[in-house]
Amino acid sequence: MSEALETGIKQHIDGAFETTIAELCELVRIPSVSWPAFDPAHVQASAEKVADLMRSTGVFDFVDIRRAPVDGQENEADPELGHPAVIARRAPKNGAPTVLLYAHHDVQPPGKDEEWDTPPFEPTQRGDRLFARGAADDKAGVMAHVSAIRALKATAGDDFDLGLAVFIEGEEEWASQSFGNFLRENRDELAADAIIVADSGNWDIDTPALTVALRGAVAFNVKIDTMAHATHSGMFGGAIPDAMLAAVKLLGTLWDEDGAVAVEGLTSADLTTPEYDEARLREESGLLDGVSPIGRGEILSRMWAQPAITVTGIDAPDIANASNTLIPSVTVRISARVAPGQDPQEFYDALTGHLTKHAPFGAKLSFEDPGLGHSFSVDTTGPAVAHIRAAMELALVARRSIWGLVDRFRSSPTSSRSSRRLRSS
Ligand SMILES: [Zn+2]
């Protein structure tokens, strides 16, 4: 990038900062919760607001609000539609590439009012951070794209060569129900050479980061049966195995002495991870004094590059209802993380195979409700990653040099994602 362009972009971003934050606040005031129990009119309103913001840049050939049928209903006469998304495109010129900008304008439900210090949909600055549902995830992502486009236009003029495509989803927080159909129906208009997803975390508030890999997810229930019916523990206890005994012994085979996963056929990824010491792990996770971390290798490699298996629930009699009974059946919820590069079906087969093979006393196992999510791993050798790294360095230098000159907001994470994001800082 030329020096003039760099300076121009920095100046524009600084000059427009207050306006950008004011627009972010307007967007945040729309309670665009995409969950079914909430009024979808708010999601429509936020789509319209985002479309207006995109139109205000004046660089697109078109800006539209579109919906697609919920995935799996393509052939129905009157399919249920997903929430509205904003799509925009500007054709490239002179052989320039096209960059697709992604973010989402819907939010998670606010939860209980009494757990908020300030109203969830009234953006409030505390210190140098902005608090409200969606202030970070992901309306900040929307505004980052909008202000980047404006800065580019203000500096390079509106005749720049770069092609742009925009996809601002309206149902990311509700499992992206029409995502597959939306991509299929809008394939040509979303085609791009690189995609920038503004919906992941930074290393810390002073260090931007690029998410280059994510673990996949495998979750299912395993039902463990040992008896046709419950029996008295005073009579049969010690002679026949209850389902809880079988469950405890079975689950114990999933990890070794260090707490590392001990299932054959689960792979790890070869990722270089930034430094992250045990003290930071303890602080960020709330690990109790005297309780040791689990696993082996670099700490971040355990969380980003290696598989993990967690028991997240057990259906068995609760203590209030515990009688002197041998329990005939127990159901365990297993939630596992798949290392980048491994197919989740292969992982699921290896894990259920392990459980079947290790079922103690011939206990009967059945597997229910499997959910499989793919891992993600990006090739970082291409030009897009080199450009984004250079841009981040530039932003860091700019930020340090103007520290104190601008009334600075930094939005706060208001919801945590289910999967730990893998970043290269
Ligand atoms: Zn998000």
Coordinates of C-alpha atoms and ligand atoms in Angstrom, one line a residue:
M1 CA 0.0 0.0 0.0
S2 CA 1.3 3.5 -0.8
E3 CA 2.2 5.8 2.0
A4 CA -0.3 8.4 0.9
L5 CA -3.1 5.8 1.0
E6 CA -2.0 4.5 4.4
T7 CA -2.0 8.1 5.8
G8 CA -5.3 8.8 4.2
I9 CA -7.0 5.7 5.6
K10 CA -5.7 6.4 9.1
Q11 CA -6.9 10.0 9.0
H12 CA -10.3 9.0 7.7
I13 CA -10.8 6.3 10.4
D14 CA -9.8 8.7 13.2
G15 CA -12.0 11.5 11.8
A16 CA -15.0 9.2 11.4
F17 CA -14.6 7.4 14.7
E18 CA -17.3 9.2 16.6
T19 CA -19.8 8.8 13.8
T20 CA -19.0 5.2 13.5
I21 CA -19.6 4.6 17.2
A22 CA -22.9 6.6 17.1
E23 CA -24.0 4.4 14.2
L24 CA -23.0 1.2 16.1
C25 CA -25.1 2.4 19.0
E26 CA -28.2 2.9 16.7
L27 CA -27.7 -0.6 15.4
V28 CA -27.3 -2.0 18.9
R29 CA -30.6 -0.4 20.1
I30 CA -32.5 -2.7 17.7
P31 CA -33.1 -5.9 19.7
S32 CA -32.5 -8.2 16.7
V33 CA -32.7 -11.6 18.6
S34 CA -33.0 -14.4 16.0
W35 CA -34.4 -17.0 18.4
P36 CA -37.9 -18.3 17.7
A37 CA -39.5 -16.9 20.8
F38 CA -38.6 -13.3 19.9
D39 CA -40.3 -10.8 17.5
P40 CA -38.7 -11.3 14.0
A41 CA -39.7 -7.7 13.2
H42 CA -36.6 -6.5 15.0
V43 CA -34.4 -8.7 12.9
Q44 CA -36.1 -7.2 9.8
A45 CA -35.5 -3.7 11.2
S46 CA -31.8 -4.4 11.8
A47 CA -31.5 -5.8 8.3
E48 CA -32.9 -2.6 6.9
K49 CA -30.6 -0.5 9.1
V50 CA -27.6 -2.5 7.9
A51 CA -28.7 -2.2 4.2
D52 CA -29.0 1.6 4.7
L53 CA -25.4 1.7 6.1
M54 CA -24.2 -0.3 3.1
R55 CA -26.0 2.0 0.7
S56 CA -24.5 5.0 2.5
T57 CA -21.1 4.0 1.3
G58 CA -22.2 4.6 -2.3
V59 CA -19.8 2.0 -3.7
F60 CA -22.2 -0.9 -4.5
D61 CA -23.9 -2.0 -7.7
F62 CA -26.8 -3.2 -5.6
V63 CA -27.7 -3.6 -1.9
D64 CA -30.6 -6.0 -1.1
I65 CA -32.3 -7.7 1.7
R66 CA -33.0 -11.4 0.9
R67 CA -34.3 -14.5 2.6
A68 CA -33.9 -18.2 1.7
P69 CA -35.9 -21.3 2.7
V70 CA -34.7 -23.0 5.8
D71 CA -32.3 -25.8 4.8
G72 CA -34.0 -29.1 4.2
Q73 CA -37.3 -27.6 3.0
E74 CA -36.3 -26.8 -0.5
N75 CA -38.9 -28.9 -2.2
E76 CA -41.9 -27.9 0.0
A77 CA -44.6 -25.7 -1.7
D78 CA -44.6 -23.1 1.0
P79 CA -41.2 -23.4 2.8
E80 CA -40.4 -21.6 6.0
L81 CA -38.0 -18.8 5.3
G82 CA -34.8 -17.9 7.3
H83 CA -34.2 -14.5 8.7
P84 CA -33.4 -11.6 6.4
A85 CA -29.8 -11.1 5.3
V86 CA -28.2 -8.2 3.6
I87 CA -26.3 -8.9 0.4
A88 CA -24.4 -6.3 -1.7
R89 CA -22.0 -6.4 -4.6
R90 CA -19.6 -4.2 -6.5
A91 CA -18.0 -5.7 -9.6
P92 CA -14.2 -5.6 -9.7
K93 CA -12.3 -3.6 -12.4
N94 CA -9.1 -4.0 -14.3
G95 CA -8.5 -7.6 -13.1
A96 CA -8.7 -6.7 -9.4
P97 CA -9.8 -9.4 -7.0
T98 CA -13.1 -9.5 -5.1
V99 CA -13.3 -9.6 -1.3
L100 CA -16.4 -10.9 0.5
L101 CA -17.2 -9.2 3.8
Y102 CA -19.1 -11.3 6.3
A103 CA -20.7 -10.4 9.6
H104 CA -24.1 -11.0 11.3
H105 CA -26.7 -8.5 12.5
D106 CA -28.7 -10.8 14.8
V107 CA -27.9 -11.3 18.5
Q108 CA -28.3 -13.8 21.3
P109 CA -31.2 -13.3 23.7
P110 CA -30.3 -10.8 26.5
G111 CA -30.9 -13.2 29.4
K112 CA -32.1 -11.9 32.7
D113 CA -32.5 -8.2 33.1
E114 CA -31.2 -8.3 36.7
E115 CA -27.9 -9.7 35.5
W116 CA -27.2 -6.6 33.4
D117 CA -25.7 -3.5 35.1
T118 CA -27.2 -1.4 32.4
P119 CA -30.1 -2.2 30.0
P120 CA -29.1 -4.8 27.4
F121 CA -30.1 -2.8 24.4
E122 CA -29.0 0.6 25.5
P123 CA -25.3 0.9 24.6
T124 CA -23.5 2.2 27.6
Q125 CA -19.8 3.3 27.8
R126 CA -18.1 2.2 30.9
G127 CA -14.4 3.0 31.0
D128 CA -13.3 2.7 27.4
R129 CA -15.6 -0.1 26.6
L130 CA -19.1 -0.2 25.2
F131 CA -21.6 -2.6 26.9
A132 CA -24.8 -3.9 25.3
R133 CA -26.0 -7.1 23.7
G134 CA -24.5 -7.2 20.2
A135 CA -22.1 -4.3 20.8
A136 CA -19.3 -6.7 20.0
D137 CA -20.9 -9.8 18.6
D138 CA -21.4 -8.9 15.9
K139 CA -22.7 -5.4 15.2
A140 CA -19.1 -4.2 15.8
G141 CA -18.2 -6.6 12.9
V142 CA -20.8 -4.9 10.7
M143 CA -19.5 -1.4 11.5
A144 CA -15.9 -2.5 11.0
H145 CA -16.8 -3.4 7.4
V146 CA -18.8 -0.3 6.8
S147 CA -16.1 2.0 8.1
A148 CA -13.4 0.2 6.2
I149 CA -15.3 0.7 3.0
R150 CA -15.8 4.4 3.7
A151 CA -12.1 4.8 4.6
L152 CA -11.2 3.2 1.3
K153 CA -13.6 5.3 -0.7
A154 CA -12.5 8.5 1.1
T155 CA -8.9 7.8 0.2
A156 CA -9.0 6.1 -3.1
G157 CA -12.1 7.7 -4.6
D158 CA -15.2 5.8 -5.6
D159 CA -13.6 4.5 -8.8
F160 CA -11.4 2.0 -7.0
D161 CA -10.7 -1.4 -8.7
L162 CA -11.4 -3.8 -5.8
G163 CA -14.5 -5.9 -6.1
L164 CA -16.6 -6.2 -3.0
A165 CA -19.3 -8.7 -2.0
V166 CA -21.2 -8.4 1.3
F167 CA -23.1 -11.0 3.3
I168 CA -24.5 -9.8 6.6
E169 CA -26.5 -12.8 8.0
G170 CA -29.6 -12.4 10.2
E171 CA -29.6 -15.8 12.0
E172 CA -26.1 -16.8 12.9
E173 CA -27.1 -17.0 16.6
W174 CA -29.9 -19.4 15.6
A175 CA -27.8 -22.0 13.9
S176 CA -27.8 -20.3 10.5
Q177 CA -30.9 -22.2 9.5
S178 CA -31.1 -21.1 5.8
F179 CA -27.3 -20.7 5.3
G180 CA -26.9 -23.6 2.8
N181 CA -29.8 -22.4 0.7
F182 CA -28.8 -18.8 0.9
L183 CA -25.3 -19.6 -0.4
R184 CA -26.8 -21.7 -3.2
E185 CA -29.3 -19.1 -4.3
N186 CA -26.9 -16.2 -4.2
R187 CA -23.8 -18.1 -5.3
D188 CA -22.7 -15.8 -8.2
E189 CA -23.3 -12.6 -6.3
L190 CA -21.2 -13.9 -3.3
A191 CA -18.4 -15.3 -5.4
A192 CA -15.0 -13.9 -4.1
D193 CA -11.3 -14.5 -4.1
A194 CA -11.0 -13.9 -0.3
I195 CA -13.5 -13.8 2.6
I196 CA -13.1 -11.6 5.7
V197 CA -15.3 -12.9 8.5
A198 CA -15.6 -10.2 11.2
D199 CA -17.0 -12.4 13.9
S200 CA -14.2 -13.8 16.1
G201 CA -12.1 -12.7 19.0
N202 CA -8.9 -10.8 19.4
W203 CA -5.9 -12.0 21.3
D204 CA -6.4 -9.2 23.9
I205 CA -7.7 -5.7 23.7
D206 CA -4.4 -4.4 22.4
T207 CA -3.6 -7.2 19.9
P208 CA -5.7 -7.9 16.9
A209 CA -5.8 -11.6 15.7
L210 CA -6.7 -13.7 12.8
T211 CA -8.6 -16.9 13.4
V212 CA -7.0 -19.5 11.1
A213 CA -8.4 -22.7 12.6
L214 CA -11.3 -23.9 14.7
R215 CA -12.0 -27.2 16.2
G216 CA -15.0 -29.2 15.0
A217 CA -17.7 -30.5 17.4
V218 CA -19.2 -33.9 18.0
A219 CA -22.0 -34.4 20.5
F220 CA -24.3 -37.3 21.2
N221 CA -26.0 -39.2 24.0
V222 CA -24.9 -42.7 25.0
K223 CA -27.6 -44.8 26.8
I224 CA -26.1 -47.5 29.0
D225 CA -28.4 -50.4 30.0
T226 CA -27.6 -53.4 32.2
M227 CA -31.0 -54.6 33.6
A228 CA -34.5 -55.0 32.4
H229 CA -35.8 -53.2 35.5
A230 CA -34.5 -51.6 38.7
T231 CA -33.8 -54.0 41.6
H232 CA -33.1 -53.6 45.3
S233 CA -29.5 -52.8 46.0
G234 CA -29.6 -54.7 49.4
M235 CA -30.6 -57.8 47.5
F236 CA -28.7 -57.8 44.2
G237 CA -25.9 -55.2 45.0
G238 CA -22.5 -56.9 44.6
A239 CA -23.7 -59.5 42.2
I240 CA -25.0 -57.7 39.2
P241 CA -23.7 -54.4 37.6
D242 CA -25.9 -51.4 37.8
A243 CA -25.9 -49.0 34.9
M244 CA -24.1 -46.3 36.9
L245 CA -21.2 -48.6 37.7
A246 CA -20.9 -49.5 34.0
A247 CA -21.1 -45.8 33.0
V248 CA -18.4 -44.7 35.5
K249 CA -16.0 -47.5 34.4
L250 CA -16.8 -46.9 30.7
L251 CA -16.3 -43.1 30.9
G252 CA -13.0 -43.7 32.8
T253 CA -11.5 -45.3 29.7
L254 CA -11.8 -42.1 27.7
W255 CA -8.9 -40.3 29.4
D256 CA -5.4 -41.3 30.5
E257 CA -3.7 -40.4 33.8
D258 CA -2.9 -36.9 32.6
G259 CA -6.5 -36.3 31.6
A260 CA -5.5 -36.5 27.9
V261 CA -7.9 -38.2 25.5
A262 CA -7.1 -41.9 25.3
V263 CA -9.2 -42.9 22.3
E264 CA -7.5 -44.5 19.3
G265 CA -8.2 -42.9 15.9
L266 CA -8.6 -39.3 17.1
T267 CA -6.0 -37.1 15.5
S268 CA -4.3 -33.8 16.4
A269 CA -3.4 -30.9 14.1
D270 CA 0.1 -29.5 13.6
L271 CA -0.4 -25.9 14.6
T272 CA 2.1 -23.3 15.9
T273 CA 0.5 -21.6 18.8
P274 CA 1.4 -18.4 20.6
E275 CA 2.7 -18.3 24.1
Y276 CA 0.1 -18.8 26.8
D277 CA 1.3 -19.8 30.2
E278 CA -0.4 -21.7 33.0
A279 CA -1.0 -18.5 35.1
R280 CA -3.0 -17.0 32.3
L281 CA -4.9 -20.3 31.9
R282 CA -5.7 -20.3 35.6
E283 CA -6.9 -16.7 35.6
E284 CA -9.0 -16.9 32.4
S285 CA -10.6 -20.3 33.3
G286 CA -11.2 -19.9 37.0
L287 CA -9.2 -23.1 37.8
L288 CA -9.1 -23.6 41.5
D289 CA -5.8 -23.5 43.4
G290 CA -4.4 -26.9 43.8
V291 CA -6.3 -28.3 40.8
S292 CA -3.9 -29.1 37.9
P293 CA -4.5 -28.5 34.2
I294 CA -5.0 -31.6 32.0
G295 CA -3.4 -32.8 28.8
R296 CA 0.1 -32.6 27.4
G297 CA 2.0 -30.3 25.1
E298 CA 1.7 -26.5 24.7
I299 CA -1.4 -25.2 26.5
L300 CA -2.9 -23.6 23.5
S301 CA -2.2 -26.7 21.4
R302 CA -4.3 -28.7 23.9
M303 CA -7.2 -26.2 23.4
W304 CA -6.8 -25.5 19.7
A305 CA -5.0 -28.5 18.0
Q306 CA -5.9 -31.5 20.0
P307 CA -9.1 -33.4 20.5
A308 CA -11.1 -33.1 23.8
I309 CA -13.9 -35.1 25.3
T310 CA -16.2 -33.8 27.9
V311 CA -19.2 -35.2 29.7
T312 CA -21.7 -32.4 29.9
G313 CA -24.8 -34.1 31.4
I314 CA -26.0 -37.4 32.9
D315 CA -29.7 -38.5 33.2
A316 CA -29.9 -40.6 36.3
P317 CA -32.1 -40.4 39.5
D318 CA -31.3 -37.1 41.3
I319 CA -30.2 -37.2 45.0
A320 CA -33.6 -36.1 46.3
N321 CA -35.1 -39.2 44.7
A322 CA -32.3 -41.6 45.3
S323 CA -33.6 -44.9 46.8
N324 CA -31.9 -48.2 47.6
T325 CA -32.0 -49.2 44.0
L326 CA -29.6 -50.6 41.4
I327 CA -30.1 -48.2 38.5
P328 CA -31.0 -50.1 35.3
S329 CA -30.3 -47.4 32.8
V330 CA -28.2 -44.2 32.6
T331 CA -27.9 -41.7 29.7
V332 CA -24.7 -39.6 29.3
R333 CA -24.3 -36.6 27.1
I334 CA -20.9 -36.5 25.5
S335 CA -19.6 -33.3 23.9
A336 CA -16.3 -33.5 22.1
R337 CA -14.0 -31.2 20.1
V338 CA -12.4 -32.4 16.9
A339 CA -8.9 -31.3 16.0
P340 CA -8.7 -29.2 12.8
G341 CA -8.2 -31.5 9.8
Q342 CA -10.2 -34.5 11.2
D343 CA -13.5 -35.4 9.7
P344 CA -16.2 -35.3 12.4
Q345 CA -17.9 -38.5 11.1
E346 CA -14.5 -40.3 11.4
F347 CA -14.1 -38.9 14.9
Y348 CA -17.7 -40.0 15.8
D349 CA -17.1 -43.5 14.5
A350 CA -13.8 -43.8 16.4
L351 CA -15.3 -42.6 19.7
T352 CA -18.5 -44.7 19.5
G353 CA -16.3 -47.6 18.4
H354 CA -14.1 -47.1 21.5
L355 CA -17.2 -47.0 23.8
T356 CA -18.7 -50.1 22.3
K357 CA -15.4 -52.0 22.6
H358 CA -14.9 -50.9 26.2
A359 CA -18.4 -51.4 27.5
P360 CA -17.9 -53.2 30.9
F361 CA -19.7 -56.4 31.8
G362 CA -21.2 -56.5 28.3
A363 CA -23.4 -53.5 29.1
K364 CA -25.8 -52.6 26.3
L365 CA -25.0 -49.2 24.6
S366 CA -27.1 -47.2 22.3
F367 CA -26.2 -43.9 20.7
E368 CA -28.7 -41.1 20.2
D369 CA -29.0 -37.5 18.9
P370 CA -25.6 -37.2 17.2
G371 CA -24.6 -33.7 16.1
L372 CA -21.5 -33.2 14.0
G373 CA -19.8 -29.9 13.2
H374 CA -16.8 -29.6 10.9
S375 CA -13.5 -28.2 12.0
F376 CA -11.9 -25.3 10.1
S377 CA -8.4 -24.7 9.0
V378 CA -7.2 -22.1 6.5
D379 CA -4.2 -22.1 4.3
T380 CA -2.2 -19.1 5.5
T381 CA 0.3 -19.1 2.7
G382 CA -1.8 -17.1 0.3
P383 CA -1.7 -13.3 -0.4
A384 CA -4.8 -12.5 1.6
V385 CA -3.3 -13.5 4.9
A386 CA -0.1 -11.6 4.1
H387 CA -2.3 -8.5 3.4
I388 CA -4.3 -8.8 6.5
R389 CA -1.2 -9.2 8.7
A390 CA 0.3 -6.1 7.2
A391 CA -3.0 -4.2 7.8
M392 CA -3.1 -5.3 11.4
E393 CA 0.4 -4.1 12.0
L394 CA -0.5 -0.8 10.5
A395 CA -3.5 -0.5 12.7
L396 CA -1.5 -1.3 15.8
V397 CA 1.1 1.4 14.9
A398 CA -1.7 3.9 14.2
R399 CA -3.5 3.1 17.4
R400 CA -0.4 3.6 19.5
S401 CA 0.5 6.8 17.8
I402 CA -2.8 8.5 18.4
W403 CA -3.4 7.0 21.8
G404 CA -5.2 9.6 23.9
L405 CA -6.3 11.8 21.0
V406 CA -9.5 10.1 20.4
D407 CA -12.2 9.2 22.9
R408 CA -11.8 5.6 22.4
F409 CA -14.4 2.9 22.8
R410 CA -13.7 -0.8 22.7
S411 CA -16.7 -3.0 22.6
S412 CA -16.9 -5.8 25.0
P413 CA -17.7 -9.5 24.4
T414 CA -21.3 -9.9 25.5
S415 CA -21.7 -13.6 24.6
S416 CA -19.2 -16.4 24.4
R417 CA -19.1 -18.7 21.4
S418 CA -19.5 -22.4 21.8
S419 CA -16.3 -23.3 20.2
R420 CA -12.9 -21.9 21.3
R421 CA -11.5 -20.0 18.4
L422 CA -8.0 -20.6 17.2
R423 CA -6.1 -17.5 16.5
S424 CA -2.7 -16.6 15.3
S425 CA -1.8 -13.3 16.9
Ligands
ZN1 ZN -21.0 -13.8 16.2

